[in-house]
PDB file of C-alpha atoms in Angstrom:
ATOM      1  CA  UNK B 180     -41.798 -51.578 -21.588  1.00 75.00           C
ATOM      2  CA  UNK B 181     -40.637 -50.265 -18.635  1.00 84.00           C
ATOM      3  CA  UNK B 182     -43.047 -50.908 -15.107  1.00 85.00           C
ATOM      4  CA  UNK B 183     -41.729 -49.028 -12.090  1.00 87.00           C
ATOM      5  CA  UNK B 184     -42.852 -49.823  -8.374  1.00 83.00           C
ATOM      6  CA  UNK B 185     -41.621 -49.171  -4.947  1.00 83.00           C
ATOM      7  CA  UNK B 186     -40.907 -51.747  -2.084  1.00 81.00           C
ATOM      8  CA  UNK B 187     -41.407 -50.449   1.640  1.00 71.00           C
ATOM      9  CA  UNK B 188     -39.779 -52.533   4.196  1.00 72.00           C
ATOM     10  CA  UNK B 189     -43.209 -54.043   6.746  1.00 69.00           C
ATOM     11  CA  UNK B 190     -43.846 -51.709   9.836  1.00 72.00           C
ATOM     12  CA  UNK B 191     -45.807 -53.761  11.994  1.00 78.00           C
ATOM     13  CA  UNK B 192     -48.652 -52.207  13.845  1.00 81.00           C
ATOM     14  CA  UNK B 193     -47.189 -49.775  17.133  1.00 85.00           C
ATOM     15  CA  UNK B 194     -50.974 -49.676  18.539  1.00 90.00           C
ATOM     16  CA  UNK B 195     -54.368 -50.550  18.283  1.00 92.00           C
ATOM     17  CA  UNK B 196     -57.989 -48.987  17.778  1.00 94.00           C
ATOM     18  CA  UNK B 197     -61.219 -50.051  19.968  1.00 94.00           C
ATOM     19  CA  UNK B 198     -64.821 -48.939  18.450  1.00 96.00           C
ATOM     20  CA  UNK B 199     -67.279 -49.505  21.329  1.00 95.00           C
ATOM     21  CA  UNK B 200     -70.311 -49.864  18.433  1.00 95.00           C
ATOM     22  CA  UNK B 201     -73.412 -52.447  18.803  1.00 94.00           C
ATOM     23  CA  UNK B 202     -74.933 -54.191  16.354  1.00 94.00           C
ATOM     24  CA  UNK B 203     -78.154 -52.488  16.509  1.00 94.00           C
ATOM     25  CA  UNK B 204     -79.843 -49.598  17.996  1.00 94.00           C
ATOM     26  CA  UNK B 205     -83.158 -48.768  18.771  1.00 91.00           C
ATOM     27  CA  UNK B 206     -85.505 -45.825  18.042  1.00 89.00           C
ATOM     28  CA  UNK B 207     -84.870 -44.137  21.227  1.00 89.00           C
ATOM     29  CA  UNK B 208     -81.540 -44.893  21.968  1.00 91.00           C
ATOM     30  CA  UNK B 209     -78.695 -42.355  22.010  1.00 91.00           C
ATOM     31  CA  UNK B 210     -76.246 -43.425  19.975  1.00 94.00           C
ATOM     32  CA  UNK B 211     -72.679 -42.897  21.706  1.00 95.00           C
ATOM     33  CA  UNK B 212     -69.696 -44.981  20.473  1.00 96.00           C
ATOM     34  CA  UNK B 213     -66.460 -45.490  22.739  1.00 96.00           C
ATOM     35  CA  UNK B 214     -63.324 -45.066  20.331  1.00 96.00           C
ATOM     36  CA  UNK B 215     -60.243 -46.202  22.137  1.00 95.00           C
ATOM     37  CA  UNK B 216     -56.151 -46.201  20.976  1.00 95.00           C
ATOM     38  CA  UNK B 217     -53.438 -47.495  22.822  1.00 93.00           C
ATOM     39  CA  UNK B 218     -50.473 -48.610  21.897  1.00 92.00           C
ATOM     40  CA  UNK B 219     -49.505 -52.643  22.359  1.00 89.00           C
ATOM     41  CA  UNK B 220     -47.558 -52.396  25.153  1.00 85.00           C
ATOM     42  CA  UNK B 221     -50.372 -50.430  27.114  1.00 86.00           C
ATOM     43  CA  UNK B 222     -49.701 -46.826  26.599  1.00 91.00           C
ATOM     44  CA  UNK B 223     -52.355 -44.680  25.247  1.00 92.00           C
ATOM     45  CA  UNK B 224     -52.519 -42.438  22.443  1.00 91.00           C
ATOM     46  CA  UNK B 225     -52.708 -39.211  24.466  1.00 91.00           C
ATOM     47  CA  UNK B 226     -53.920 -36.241  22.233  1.00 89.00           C
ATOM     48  CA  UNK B 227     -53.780 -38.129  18.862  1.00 91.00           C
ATOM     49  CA  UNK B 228     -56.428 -36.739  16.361  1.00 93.00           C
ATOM     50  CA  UNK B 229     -59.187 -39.675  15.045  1.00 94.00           C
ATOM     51  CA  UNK B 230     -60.200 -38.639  12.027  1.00 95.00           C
ATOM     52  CA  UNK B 231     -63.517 -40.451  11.519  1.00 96.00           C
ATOM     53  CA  UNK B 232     -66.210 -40.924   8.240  1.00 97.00           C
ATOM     54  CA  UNK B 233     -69.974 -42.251   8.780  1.00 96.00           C
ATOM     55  CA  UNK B 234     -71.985 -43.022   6.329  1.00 95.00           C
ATOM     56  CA  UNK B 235     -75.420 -44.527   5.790  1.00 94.00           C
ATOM     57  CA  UNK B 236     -78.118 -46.318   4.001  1.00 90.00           C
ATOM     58  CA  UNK B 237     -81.359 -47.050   4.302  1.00 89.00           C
ATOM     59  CA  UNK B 238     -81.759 -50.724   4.459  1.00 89.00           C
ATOM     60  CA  UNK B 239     -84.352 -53.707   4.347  1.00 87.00           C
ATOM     61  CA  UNK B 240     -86.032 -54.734   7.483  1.00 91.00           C
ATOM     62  CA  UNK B 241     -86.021 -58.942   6.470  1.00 90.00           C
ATOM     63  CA  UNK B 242     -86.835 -60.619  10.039  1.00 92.00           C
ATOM     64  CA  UNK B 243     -86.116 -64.106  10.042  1.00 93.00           C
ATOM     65  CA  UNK B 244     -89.384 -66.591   9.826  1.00 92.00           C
ATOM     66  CA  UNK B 245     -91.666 -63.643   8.123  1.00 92.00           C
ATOM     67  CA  UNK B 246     -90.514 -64.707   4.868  1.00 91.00           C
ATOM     68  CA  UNK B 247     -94.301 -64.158   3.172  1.00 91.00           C
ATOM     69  CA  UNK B 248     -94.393 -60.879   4.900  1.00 92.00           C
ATOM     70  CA  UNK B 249     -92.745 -57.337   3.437  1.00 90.00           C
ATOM     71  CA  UNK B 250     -91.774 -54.329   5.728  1.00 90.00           C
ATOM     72  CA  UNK B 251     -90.700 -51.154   4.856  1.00 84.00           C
ATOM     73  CA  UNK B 252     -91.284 -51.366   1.223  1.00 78.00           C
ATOM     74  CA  UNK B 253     -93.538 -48.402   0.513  1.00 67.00           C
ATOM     75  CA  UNK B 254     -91.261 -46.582  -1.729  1.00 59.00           C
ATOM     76  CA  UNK B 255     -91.079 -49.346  -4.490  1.00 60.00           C
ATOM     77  CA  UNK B 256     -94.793 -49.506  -4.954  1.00 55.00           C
ATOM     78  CA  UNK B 257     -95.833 -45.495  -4.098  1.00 50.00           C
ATOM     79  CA  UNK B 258     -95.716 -43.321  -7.114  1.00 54.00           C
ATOM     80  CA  UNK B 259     -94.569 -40.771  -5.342  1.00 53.00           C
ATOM     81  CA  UNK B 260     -91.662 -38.353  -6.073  1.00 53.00           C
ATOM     82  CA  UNK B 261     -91.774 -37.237  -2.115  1.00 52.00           C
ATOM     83  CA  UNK B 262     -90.652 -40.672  -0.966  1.00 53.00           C
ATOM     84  CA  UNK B 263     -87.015 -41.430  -1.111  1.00 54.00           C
ATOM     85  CA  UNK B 264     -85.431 -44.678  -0.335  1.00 53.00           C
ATOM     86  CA  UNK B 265     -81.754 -43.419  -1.025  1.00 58.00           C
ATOM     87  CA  UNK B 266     -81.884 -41.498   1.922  1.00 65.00           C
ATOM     88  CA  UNK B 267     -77.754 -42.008   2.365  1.00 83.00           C
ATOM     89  CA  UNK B 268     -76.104 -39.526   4.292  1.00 89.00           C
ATOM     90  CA  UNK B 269     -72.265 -39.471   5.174  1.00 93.00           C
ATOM     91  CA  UNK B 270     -70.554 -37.736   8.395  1.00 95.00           C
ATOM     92  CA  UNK B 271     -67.334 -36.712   9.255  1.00 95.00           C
ATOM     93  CA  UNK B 272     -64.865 -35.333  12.028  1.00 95.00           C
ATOM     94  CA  UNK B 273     -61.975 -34.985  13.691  1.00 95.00           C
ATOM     95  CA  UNK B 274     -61.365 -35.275  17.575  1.00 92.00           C
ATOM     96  CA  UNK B 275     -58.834 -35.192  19.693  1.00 94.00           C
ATOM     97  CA  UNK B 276     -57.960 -38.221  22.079  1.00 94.00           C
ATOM     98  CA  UNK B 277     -58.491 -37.946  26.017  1.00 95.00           C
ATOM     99  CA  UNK B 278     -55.286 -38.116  27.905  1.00 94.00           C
ATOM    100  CA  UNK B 279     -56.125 -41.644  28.485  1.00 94.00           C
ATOM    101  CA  UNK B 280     -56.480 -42.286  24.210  1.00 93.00           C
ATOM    102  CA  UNK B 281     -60.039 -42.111  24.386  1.00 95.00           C
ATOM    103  CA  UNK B 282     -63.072 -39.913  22.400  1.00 95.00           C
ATOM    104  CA  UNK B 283     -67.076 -40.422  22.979  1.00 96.00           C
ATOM    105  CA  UNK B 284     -68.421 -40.248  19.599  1.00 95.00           C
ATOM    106  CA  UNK B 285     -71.942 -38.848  19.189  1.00 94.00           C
ATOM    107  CA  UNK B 286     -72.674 -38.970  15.474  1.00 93.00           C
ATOM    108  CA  UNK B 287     -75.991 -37.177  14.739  1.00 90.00           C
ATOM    109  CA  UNK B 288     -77.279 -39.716  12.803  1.00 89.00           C
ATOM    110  CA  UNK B 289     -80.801 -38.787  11.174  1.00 87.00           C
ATOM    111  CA  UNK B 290     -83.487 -40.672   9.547  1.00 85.00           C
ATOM    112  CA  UNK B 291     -85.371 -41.016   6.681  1.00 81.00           C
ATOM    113  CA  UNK B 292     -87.932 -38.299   7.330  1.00 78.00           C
ATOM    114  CA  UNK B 293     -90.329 -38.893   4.224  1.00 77.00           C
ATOM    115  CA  UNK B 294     -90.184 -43.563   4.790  1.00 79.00           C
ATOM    116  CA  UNK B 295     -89.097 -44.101   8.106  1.00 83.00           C
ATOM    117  CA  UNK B 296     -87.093 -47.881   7.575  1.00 88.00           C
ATOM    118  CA  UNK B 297     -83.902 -48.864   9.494  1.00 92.00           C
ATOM    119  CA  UNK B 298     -80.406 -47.585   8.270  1.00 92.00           C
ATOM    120  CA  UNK B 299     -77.134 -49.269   7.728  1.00 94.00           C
ATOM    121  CA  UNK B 300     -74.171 -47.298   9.295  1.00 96.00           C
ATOM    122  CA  UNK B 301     -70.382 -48.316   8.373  1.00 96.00           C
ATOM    123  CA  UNK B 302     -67.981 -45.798  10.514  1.00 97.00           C
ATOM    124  CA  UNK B 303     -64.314 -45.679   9.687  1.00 97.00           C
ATOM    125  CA  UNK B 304     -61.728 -44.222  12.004  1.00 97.00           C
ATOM    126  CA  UNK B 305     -58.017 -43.390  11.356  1.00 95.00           C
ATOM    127  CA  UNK B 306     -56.133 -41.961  14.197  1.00 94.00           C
ATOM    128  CA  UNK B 307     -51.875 -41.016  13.516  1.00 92.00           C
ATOM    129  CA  UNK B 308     -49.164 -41.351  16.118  1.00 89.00           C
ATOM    130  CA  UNK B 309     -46.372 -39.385  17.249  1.00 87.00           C
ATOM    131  CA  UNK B 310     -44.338 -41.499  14.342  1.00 86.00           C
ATOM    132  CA  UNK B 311     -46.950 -40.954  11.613  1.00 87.00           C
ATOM    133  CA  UNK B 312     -47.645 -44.293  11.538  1.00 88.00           C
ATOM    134  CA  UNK B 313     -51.791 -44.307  11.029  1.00 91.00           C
ATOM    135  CA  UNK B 314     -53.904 -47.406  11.583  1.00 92.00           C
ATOM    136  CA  UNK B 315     -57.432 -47.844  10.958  1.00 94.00           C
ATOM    137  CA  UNK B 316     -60.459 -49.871  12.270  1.00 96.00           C
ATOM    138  CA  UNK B 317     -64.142 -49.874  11.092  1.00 96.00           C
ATOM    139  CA  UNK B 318     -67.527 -50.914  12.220  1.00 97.00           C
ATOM    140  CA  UNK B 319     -71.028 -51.769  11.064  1.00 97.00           C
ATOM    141  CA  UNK B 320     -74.182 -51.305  12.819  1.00 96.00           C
ATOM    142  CA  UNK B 321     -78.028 -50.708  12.170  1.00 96.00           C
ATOM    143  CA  UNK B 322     -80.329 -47.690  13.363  1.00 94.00           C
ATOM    144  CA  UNK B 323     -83.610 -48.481  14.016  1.00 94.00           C
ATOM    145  CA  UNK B 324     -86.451 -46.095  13.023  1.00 91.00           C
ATOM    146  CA  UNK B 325     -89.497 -47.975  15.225  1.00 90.00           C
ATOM    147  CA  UNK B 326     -89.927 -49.851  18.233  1.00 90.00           C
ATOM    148  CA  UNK B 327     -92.065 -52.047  15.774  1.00 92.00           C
ATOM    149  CA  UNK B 328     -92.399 -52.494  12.129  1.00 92.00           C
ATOM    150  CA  UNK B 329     -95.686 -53.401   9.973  1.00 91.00           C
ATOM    151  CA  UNK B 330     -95.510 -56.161   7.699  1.00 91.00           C
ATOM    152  CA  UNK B 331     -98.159 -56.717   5.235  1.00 89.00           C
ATOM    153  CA  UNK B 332     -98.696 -60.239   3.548  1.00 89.00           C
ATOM    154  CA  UNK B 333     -98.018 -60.653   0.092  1.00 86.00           C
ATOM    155  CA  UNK B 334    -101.022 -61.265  -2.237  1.00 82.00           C
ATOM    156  CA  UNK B 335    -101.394 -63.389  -5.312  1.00 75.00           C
ATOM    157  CA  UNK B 336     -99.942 -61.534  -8.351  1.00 75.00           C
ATOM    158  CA  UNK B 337    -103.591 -61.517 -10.299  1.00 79.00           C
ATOM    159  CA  UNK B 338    -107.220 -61.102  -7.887  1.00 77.00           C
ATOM    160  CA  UNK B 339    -110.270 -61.623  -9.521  1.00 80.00           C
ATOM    161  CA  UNK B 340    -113.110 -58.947 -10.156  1.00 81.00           C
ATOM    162  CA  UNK B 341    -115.382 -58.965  -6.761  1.00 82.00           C
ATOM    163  CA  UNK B 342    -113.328 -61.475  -4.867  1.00 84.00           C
ATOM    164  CA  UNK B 343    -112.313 -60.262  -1.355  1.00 86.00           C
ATOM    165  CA  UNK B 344    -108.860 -59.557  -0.310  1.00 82.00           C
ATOM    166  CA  UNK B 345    -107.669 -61.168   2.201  1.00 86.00           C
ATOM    167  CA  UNK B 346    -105.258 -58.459   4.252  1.00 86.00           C
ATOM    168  CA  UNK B 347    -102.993 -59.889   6.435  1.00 88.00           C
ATOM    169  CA  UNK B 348    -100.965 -57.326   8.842  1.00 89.00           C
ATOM    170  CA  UNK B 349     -98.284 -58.128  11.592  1.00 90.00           C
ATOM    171  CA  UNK B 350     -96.070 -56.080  13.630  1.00 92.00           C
ATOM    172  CA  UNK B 351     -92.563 -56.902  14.325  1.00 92.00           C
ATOM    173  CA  UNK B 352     -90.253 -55.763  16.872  1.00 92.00           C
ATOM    174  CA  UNK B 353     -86.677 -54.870  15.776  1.00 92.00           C
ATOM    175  CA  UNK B 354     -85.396 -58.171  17.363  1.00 91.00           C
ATOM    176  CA  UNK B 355     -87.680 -60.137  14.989  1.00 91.00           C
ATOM    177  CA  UNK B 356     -90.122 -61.015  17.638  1.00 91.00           C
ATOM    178  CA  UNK B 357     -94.067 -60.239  16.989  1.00 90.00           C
ATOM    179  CA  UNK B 358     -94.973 -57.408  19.552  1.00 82.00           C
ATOM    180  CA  UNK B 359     -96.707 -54.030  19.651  1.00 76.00           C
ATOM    181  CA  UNK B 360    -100.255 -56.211  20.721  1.00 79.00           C
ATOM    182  CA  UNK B 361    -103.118 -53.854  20.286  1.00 80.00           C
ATOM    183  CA  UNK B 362    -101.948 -51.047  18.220  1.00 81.00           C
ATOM    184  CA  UNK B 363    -103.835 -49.788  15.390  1.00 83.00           C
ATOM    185  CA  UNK B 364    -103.097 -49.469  12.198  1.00 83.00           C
ATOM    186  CA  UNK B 365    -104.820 -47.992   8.942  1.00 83.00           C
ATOM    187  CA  UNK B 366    -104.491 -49.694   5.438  1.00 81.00           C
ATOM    188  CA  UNK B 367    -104.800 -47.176   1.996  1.00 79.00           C
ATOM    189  CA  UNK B 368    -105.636 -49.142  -1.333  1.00 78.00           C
ATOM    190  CA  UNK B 369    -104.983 -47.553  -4.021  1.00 76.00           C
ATOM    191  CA  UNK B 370    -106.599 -48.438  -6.720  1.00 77.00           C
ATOM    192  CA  UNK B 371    -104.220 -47.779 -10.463  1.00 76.00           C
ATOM    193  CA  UNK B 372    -105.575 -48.073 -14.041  1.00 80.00           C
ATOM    194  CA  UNK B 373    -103.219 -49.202 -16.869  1.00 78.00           C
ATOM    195  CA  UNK B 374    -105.014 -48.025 -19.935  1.00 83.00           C
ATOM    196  CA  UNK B 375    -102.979 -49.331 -23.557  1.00 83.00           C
ATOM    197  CA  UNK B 376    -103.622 -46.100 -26.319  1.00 82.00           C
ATOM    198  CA  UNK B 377    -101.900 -47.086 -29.540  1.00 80.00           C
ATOM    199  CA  UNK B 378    -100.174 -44.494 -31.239  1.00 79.00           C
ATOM    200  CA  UNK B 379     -99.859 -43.802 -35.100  1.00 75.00           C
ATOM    201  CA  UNK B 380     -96.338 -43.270 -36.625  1.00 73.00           C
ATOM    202  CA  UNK B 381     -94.930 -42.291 -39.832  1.00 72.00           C
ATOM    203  CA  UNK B 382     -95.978 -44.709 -42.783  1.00 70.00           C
ATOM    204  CA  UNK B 383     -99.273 -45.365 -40.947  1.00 67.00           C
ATOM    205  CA  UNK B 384     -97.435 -48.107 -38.434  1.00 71.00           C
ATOM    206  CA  UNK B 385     -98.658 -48.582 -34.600  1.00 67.00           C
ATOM    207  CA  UNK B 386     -96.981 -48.686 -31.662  1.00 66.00           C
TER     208      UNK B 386
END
């Protein structure tokens, strides 16, 4: 047997990339990332390309200390084709660097429109020097989709005929503190039959 491979000598990183990104973002907040590259002795990356890729998930909204509690969740109890939870999209560009190494990036990133829930976004940039030596750096943040979320506590798995249910509802801020006092909000039950119908096979059998 015969294995062939190839050994490069190192090539230590000639610069660095910056990604301005915060861990979370509200509902109403723009989202504009600062992408910086410069090299390590100070000198920026004047007119490099960043090639960048965003992509994103909806994601679980799981606020610490509302463990009985379940947000967002609609779509793995509603029989209903029109809701989507993979709601992933994935974005991509390429920009040129500011004399001074630097790009604003203003990624359009949409929602769920059919179960509004928060999203997960990972963005990856690459940006190539003068040498063709290309470096990357990456980021994760969160997209809100509410200034508050509704949590509904759960119930016992089996309720008895013509005993009440006791509905508990709280609202949530995206920092995980309760907030959004005095707001309204309107509960649907839904009320699904399982029915069992036996069905005759070949040699008389049941399944």
């Amino acid at each position: 047997n015969v294995l062939a491979f190839e050994v490069q000598e190192f090539e230590p990183a000639a610069f660095e990339i910056s990604l301005g990104t915060r861990a979370n973002y509200t509902a109403t907040d723009s989202i504009e990332i600062p992408i910086r590259a410069q090299y390590y002795l100070g000198k920026p990356l004047a007119r490099a390309t960043a090639r960048w890729t965003l992509r994103a998930n909806d994601t679980p909204f799981t606020p610490p200390g509302f463990d009985d509690f379940r947000f967002c969740n609609n779509v793995e109890h509603f029989r209903d084709d029109r809701l989507q939870r993979d709601g992933g999209i994935t974005l991509q560009g390429a920009e040129t660097l500011s004399p001074r190494g630097e790009i604003l990036l203003k990624p359009a990133l949409t929602l769920n429109p059919f179960a509004p829930q928060p999203r997960a976004a990972s963005l990856h940039v690459e940006v190539t020097d003068a040498n063709q030596q290309t470096i990357s750096a990456a980021a994760n943040f969160v997209r809100h989709s509410s200034e508050f979320y509704l949590g509904l506590r759960e119930l016992r798995g089996v309720m008895h005929s013509g005993e009440k249910i006791p509905v508990e509802v709280i609202a949530v801020r995206p920092d995980g503190q309760p907030g959004a006092p005095g707001v309204k909000a309107r509960a649907t039950l839904t009320r699904i039959e399982w029915r069992t119908v036996r069905v005759e096979g070949a040699g008389g059998t049941h399944s």
